[in-house]
Short mmCIF file of C-alpha atoms and ligand atoms in Angstrom, two decimals:
data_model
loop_
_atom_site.label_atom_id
_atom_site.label_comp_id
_atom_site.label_asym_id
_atom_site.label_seq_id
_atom_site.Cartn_x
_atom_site.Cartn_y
_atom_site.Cartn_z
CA UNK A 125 89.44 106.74 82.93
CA UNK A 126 90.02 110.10 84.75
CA UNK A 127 92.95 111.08 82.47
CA UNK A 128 90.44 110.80 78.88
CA UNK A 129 89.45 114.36 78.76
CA UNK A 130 85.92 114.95 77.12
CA UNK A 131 87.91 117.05 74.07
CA UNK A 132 91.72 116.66 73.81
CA UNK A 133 94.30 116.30 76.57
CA UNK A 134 95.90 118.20 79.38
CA UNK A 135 98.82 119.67 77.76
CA UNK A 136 101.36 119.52 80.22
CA UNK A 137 104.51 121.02 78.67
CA UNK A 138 106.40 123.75 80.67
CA UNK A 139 106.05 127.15 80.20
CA UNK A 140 107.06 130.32 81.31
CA UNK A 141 103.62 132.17 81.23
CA UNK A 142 102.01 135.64 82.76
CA UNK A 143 98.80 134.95 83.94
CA UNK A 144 96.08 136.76 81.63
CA UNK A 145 92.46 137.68 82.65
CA UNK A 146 90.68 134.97 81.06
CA UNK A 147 92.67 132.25 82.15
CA UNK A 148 92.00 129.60 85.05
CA UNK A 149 92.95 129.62 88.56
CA UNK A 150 93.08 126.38 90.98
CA UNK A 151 93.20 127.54 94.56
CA UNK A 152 93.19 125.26 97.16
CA UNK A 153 92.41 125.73 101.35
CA UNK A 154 93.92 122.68 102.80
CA UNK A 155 92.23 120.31 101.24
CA UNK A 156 89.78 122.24 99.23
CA UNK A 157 89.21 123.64 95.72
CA UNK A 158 88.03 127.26 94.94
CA UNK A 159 84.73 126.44 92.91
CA UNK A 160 81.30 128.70 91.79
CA UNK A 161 78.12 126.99 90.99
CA UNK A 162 77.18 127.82 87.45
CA UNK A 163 73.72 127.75 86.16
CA UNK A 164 73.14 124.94 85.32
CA UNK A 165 74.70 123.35 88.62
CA UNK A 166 78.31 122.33 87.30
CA UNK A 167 81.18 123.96 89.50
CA UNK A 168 83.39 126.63 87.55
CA UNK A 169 86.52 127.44 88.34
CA UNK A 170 87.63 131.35 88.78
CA UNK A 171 89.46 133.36 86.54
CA UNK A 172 92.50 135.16 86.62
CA UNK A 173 90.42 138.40 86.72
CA UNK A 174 87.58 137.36 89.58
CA UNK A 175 90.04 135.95 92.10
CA UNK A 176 93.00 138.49 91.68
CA UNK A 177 91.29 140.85 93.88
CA UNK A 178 90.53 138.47 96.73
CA UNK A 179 94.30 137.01 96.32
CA UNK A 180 95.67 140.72 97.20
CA UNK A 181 95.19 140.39 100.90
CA UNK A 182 96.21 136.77 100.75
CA UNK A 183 99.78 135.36 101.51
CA UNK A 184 101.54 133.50 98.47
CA UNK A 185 105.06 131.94 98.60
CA UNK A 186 106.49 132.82 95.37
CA UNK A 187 106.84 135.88 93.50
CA UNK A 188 103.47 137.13 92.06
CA UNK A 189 101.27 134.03 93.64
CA UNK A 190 100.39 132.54 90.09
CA UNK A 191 102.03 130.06 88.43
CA UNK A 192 101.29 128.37 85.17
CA UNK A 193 100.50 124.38 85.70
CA UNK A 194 98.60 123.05 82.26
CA UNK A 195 96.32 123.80 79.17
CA UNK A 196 93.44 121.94 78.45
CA UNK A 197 91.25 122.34 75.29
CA UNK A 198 93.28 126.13 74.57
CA UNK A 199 92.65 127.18 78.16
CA UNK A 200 95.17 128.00 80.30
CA UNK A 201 94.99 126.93 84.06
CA UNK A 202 97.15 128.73 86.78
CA UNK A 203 97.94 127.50 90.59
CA UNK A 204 97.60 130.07 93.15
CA UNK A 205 100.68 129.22 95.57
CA UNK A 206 100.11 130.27 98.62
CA UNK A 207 97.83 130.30 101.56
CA UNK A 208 93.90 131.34 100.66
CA UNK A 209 91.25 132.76 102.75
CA UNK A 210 88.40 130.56 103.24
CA UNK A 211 86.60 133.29 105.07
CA UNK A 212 87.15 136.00 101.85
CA UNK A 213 86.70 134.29 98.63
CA UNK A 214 83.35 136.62 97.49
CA UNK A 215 80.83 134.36 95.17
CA UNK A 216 82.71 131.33 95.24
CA UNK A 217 83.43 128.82 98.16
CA UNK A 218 85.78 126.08 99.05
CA UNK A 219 85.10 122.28 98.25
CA UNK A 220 87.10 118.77 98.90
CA UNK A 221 88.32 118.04 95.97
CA UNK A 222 88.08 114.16 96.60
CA UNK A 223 83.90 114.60 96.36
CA UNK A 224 84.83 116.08 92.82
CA UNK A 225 84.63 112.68 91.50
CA UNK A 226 81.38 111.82 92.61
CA UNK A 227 80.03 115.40 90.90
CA UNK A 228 80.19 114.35 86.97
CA UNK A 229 82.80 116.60 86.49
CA UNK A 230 85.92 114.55 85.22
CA UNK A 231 87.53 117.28 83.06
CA UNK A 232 87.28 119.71 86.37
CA UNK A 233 88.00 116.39 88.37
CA UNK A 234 91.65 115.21 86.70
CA UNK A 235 92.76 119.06 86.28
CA UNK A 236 92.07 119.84 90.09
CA UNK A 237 93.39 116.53 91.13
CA UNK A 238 96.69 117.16 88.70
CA UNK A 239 97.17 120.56 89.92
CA UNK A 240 96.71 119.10 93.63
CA UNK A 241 100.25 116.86 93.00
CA UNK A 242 101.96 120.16 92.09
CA UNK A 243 100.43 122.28 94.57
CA UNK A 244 101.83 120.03 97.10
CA UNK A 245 104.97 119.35 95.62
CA UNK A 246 105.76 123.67 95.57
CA UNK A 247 104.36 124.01 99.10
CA UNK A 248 106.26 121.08 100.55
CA UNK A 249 109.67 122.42 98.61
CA UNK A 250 110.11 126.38 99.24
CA UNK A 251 112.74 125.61 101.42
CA UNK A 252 115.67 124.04 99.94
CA UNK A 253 116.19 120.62 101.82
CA UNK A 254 119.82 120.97 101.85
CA UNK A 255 120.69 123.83 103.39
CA UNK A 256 117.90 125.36 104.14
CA UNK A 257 117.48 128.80 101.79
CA UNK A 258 114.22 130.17 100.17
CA UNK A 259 114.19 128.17 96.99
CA UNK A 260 113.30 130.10 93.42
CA UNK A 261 111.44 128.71 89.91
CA UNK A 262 113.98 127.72 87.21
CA UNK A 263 112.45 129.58 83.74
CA UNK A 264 113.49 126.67 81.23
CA UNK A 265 111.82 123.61 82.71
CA UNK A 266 109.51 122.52 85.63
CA UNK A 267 111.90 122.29 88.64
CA UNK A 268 112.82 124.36 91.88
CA UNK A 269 116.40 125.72 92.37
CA UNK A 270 118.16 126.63 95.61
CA UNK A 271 120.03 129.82 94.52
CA UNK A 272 122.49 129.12 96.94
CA UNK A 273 123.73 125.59 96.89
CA UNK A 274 122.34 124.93 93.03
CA UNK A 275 119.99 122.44 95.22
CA UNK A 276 117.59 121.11 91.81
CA UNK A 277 114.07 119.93 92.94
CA UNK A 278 111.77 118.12 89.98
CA UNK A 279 108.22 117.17 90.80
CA UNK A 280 108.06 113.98 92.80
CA UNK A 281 106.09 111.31 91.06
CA UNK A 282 105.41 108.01 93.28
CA UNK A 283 105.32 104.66 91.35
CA UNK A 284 102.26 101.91 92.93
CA UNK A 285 100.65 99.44 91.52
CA UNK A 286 97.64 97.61 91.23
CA UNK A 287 97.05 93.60 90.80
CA UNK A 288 94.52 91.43 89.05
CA UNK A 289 95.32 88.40 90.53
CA UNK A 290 93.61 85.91 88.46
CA UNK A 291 92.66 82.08 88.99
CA UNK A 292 91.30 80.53 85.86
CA UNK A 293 87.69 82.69 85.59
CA UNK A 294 88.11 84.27 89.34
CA UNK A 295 89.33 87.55 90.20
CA UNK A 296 90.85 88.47 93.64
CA UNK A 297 88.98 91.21 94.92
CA UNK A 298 89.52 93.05 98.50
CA UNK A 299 88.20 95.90 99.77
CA UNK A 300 90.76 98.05 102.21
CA UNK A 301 90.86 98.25 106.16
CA UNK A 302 90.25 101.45 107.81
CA UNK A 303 89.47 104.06 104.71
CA UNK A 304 86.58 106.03 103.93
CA UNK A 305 86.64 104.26 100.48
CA UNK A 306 84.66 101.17 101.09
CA UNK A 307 83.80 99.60 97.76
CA UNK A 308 85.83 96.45 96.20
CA UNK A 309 88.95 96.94 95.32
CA UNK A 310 92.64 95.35 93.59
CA UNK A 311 95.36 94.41 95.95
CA UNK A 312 97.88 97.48 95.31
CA UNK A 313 101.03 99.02 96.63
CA UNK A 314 103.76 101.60 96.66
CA UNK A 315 107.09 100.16 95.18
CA UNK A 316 109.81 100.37 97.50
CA UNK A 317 113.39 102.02 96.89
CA UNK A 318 115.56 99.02 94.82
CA UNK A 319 112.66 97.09 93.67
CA UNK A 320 111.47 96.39 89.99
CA UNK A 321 107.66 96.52 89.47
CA UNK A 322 106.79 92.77 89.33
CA UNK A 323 108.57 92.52 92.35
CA UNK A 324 106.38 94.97 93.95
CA UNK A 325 103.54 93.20 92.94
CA UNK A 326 104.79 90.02 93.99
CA UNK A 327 105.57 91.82 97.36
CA UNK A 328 101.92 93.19 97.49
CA UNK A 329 100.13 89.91 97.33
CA UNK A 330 102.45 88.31 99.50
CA UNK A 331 101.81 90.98 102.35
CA UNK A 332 97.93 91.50 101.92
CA UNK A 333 96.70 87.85 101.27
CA UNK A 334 99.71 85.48 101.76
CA UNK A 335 99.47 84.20 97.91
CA UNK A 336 102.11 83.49 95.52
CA UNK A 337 101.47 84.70 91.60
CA UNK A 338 103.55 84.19 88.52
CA UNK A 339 103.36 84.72 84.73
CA UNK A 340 103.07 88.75 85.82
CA UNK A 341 102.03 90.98 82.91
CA UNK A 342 101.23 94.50 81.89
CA UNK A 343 98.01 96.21 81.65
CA UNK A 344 97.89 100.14 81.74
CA UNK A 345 98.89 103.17 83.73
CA UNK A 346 97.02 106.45 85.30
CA UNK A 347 98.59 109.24 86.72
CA UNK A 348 96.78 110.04 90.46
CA UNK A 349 97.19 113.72 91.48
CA UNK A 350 95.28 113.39 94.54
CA UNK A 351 98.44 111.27 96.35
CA UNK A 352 100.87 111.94 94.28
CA UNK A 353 100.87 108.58 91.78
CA UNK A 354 101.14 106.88 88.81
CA UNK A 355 99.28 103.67 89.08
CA UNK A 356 100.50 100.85 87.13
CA UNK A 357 98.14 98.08 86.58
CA UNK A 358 99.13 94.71 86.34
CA UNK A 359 97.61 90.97 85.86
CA UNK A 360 99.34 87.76 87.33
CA UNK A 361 98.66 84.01 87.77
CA UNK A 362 98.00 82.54 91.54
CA UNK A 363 100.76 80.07 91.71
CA UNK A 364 99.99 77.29 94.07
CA UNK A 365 97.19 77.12 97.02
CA UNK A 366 94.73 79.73 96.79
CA UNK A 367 94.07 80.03 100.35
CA UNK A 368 93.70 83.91 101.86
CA UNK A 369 95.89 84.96 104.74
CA UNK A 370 94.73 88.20 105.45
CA UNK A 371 96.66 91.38 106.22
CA UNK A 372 94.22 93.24 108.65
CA UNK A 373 95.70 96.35 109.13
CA UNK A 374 95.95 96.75 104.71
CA UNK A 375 92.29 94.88 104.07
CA UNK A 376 88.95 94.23 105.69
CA UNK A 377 88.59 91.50 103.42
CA UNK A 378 89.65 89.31 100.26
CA UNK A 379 87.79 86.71 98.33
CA UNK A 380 87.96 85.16 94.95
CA UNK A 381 84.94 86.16 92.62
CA UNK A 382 83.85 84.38 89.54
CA UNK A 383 83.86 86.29 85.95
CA UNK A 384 80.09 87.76 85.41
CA UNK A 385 79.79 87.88 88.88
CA UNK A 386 82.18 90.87 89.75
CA UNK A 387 80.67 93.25 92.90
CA UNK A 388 82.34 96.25 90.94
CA UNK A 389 80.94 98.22 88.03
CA UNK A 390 83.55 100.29 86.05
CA UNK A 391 82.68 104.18 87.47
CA UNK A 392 84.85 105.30 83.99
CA UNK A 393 87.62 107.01 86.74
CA UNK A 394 89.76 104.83 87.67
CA UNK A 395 92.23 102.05 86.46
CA UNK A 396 91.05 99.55 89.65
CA UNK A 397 87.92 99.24 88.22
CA UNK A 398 88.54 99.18 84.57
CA UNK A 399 90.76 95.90 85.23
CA UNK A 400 87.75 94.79 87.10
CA UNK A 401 85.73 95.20 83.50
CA UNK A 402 88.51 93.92 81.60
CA UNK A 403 88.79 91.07 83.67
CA UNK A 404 84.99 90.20 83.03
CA UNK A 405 84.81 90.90 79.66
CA UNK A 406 87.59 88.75 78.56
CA UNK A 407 89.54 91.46 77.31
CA UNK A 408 92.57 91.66 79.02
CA UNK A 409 96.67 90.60 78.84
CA UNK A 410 96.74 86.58 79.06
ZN1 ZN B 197 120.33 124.90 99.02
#
């Protein structure tokens, strides 16, 4: 899945770190990445030392602009926080970091989509939402402190799921109303302040395709930078009548597919279509 780095793992302790020449920079323009072709037609990802001078006529929001995020594979990566110039950004240009997983890239693909959840969390919290002062980096631990009301802000993570609702050897698979994403898909869902997990995916099904499930049972997890989730996948039973009532403003359509005739191939990126595989394979939580 996106998360299983080609060597190693993103190493996402906390730490207080100068940015040095040779490490990484992710610098977004709304919702674009700061990339260079390389030779051999992979994107790259600037240095410390290219981008620094382009960054000096460029606004930031905190202190020197660069903050540390990760390391992956003994390389450090940095977030530029602040406001970029699409118009001055010398050899390299801006992309959309959603076509970064159709590019083949999945190491540049999870670290850009990672930093993209904490980009947004520091640009949507330099303000302290209590009373309103300019809000500073604590040194010890990933968080944002209001120097004047002791305000604490910690990243904010945001708990959905996604359902394989099962029916002896069918699947239920749906594909969603309205999105640019138009491929089969799992029912899924945000869960909702005061709710426990199976109850959100109880919920889910309920709203999207008017089903009742039971016997609900863990699978596996992915974090999703890109909106700011951790998926949690989950299998459950249809309990009772298997007739669809469809949510139209959630789906364009649901329908019950037999195993070894799934219209999804696992793309390797995401959990959705993993549970898919699992699913026809056999190999999942019964
Ligand atoms: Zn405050």
């Amino acid at each position: 899945m996106l998360q299983d780095l080609s060597v190693g793992r993103l190493e996402n302790e906390f730490y207080n770190l100068e940015p040095k020449a040779e490490d990484l920079v992710i610098c977004f323009h709304e919702n674009q990445v700061l990339l260079k072709k390389g030779k051999d037609g992979a994107f790259l990802l600037p240095t410390v030392e290219k981008v620094s001078p382009l960054t000096e006529t460029w606004d930031h929001w905190y202190e020197s602009g660069f903050r540390y995020v990760f390391r992956i594979r003994d390389t450090n990566f940095f977030l530029w926080l602040g406001n970029a110039d699409a118009e001055n950004c010398g050899a390299f240009s801006f992309e959309p970091i959603r076509l970064l997983r159709y590019k083949g890239v999945d190491d540049l693909c999870f670290a850009a989509w990672t930093a993209w959840h904490l980009y947004v969390w520091y640009r949507n919290n330099r303000f302290c939402g209590c009373c309103g002062s300019k809000t500073r980096h604590d040194s010890k631990e990933r968080m944002l402190r209001c120097p004047d009301c002791g305000n604490m802000i910690f990243p904010k993570i945001s708990p959905a799921v996604i359902v394989g609702v099962t029916d002896g050897d069918r699947l239920l698979m749906s594909k969603y109303a309205g999105r640019d994403y138009t491929h089969y898909a799992l029912i899924a869902g945000y869960t909702e302040i005061g709710e426990t997990l199976e109850q959100t995916v109880q919920r889910e099904v309920m709203e999207e395709v008017g089903l009742k499930v039971k016997n609900i049972r863990y699978y596996k997890s992915q974090p999703w930078g890109i909106d700011g989730n951790v998926l949690m996948g989950f299998y459950c039973d249809l309990d009772g009548d298997d007739t669809i009532h469809l949510d139209g403003n959630e789906l364009s359509l649901a329908e019950w597919h037999h195993r070894g005739a799934l219209p999804a191939k696992d793309d390797g990126l995401t959990l959705t279509r993993a549970m898919i595989r699992a699913f026809d394979e056999g190999n999942y939580p019964k």
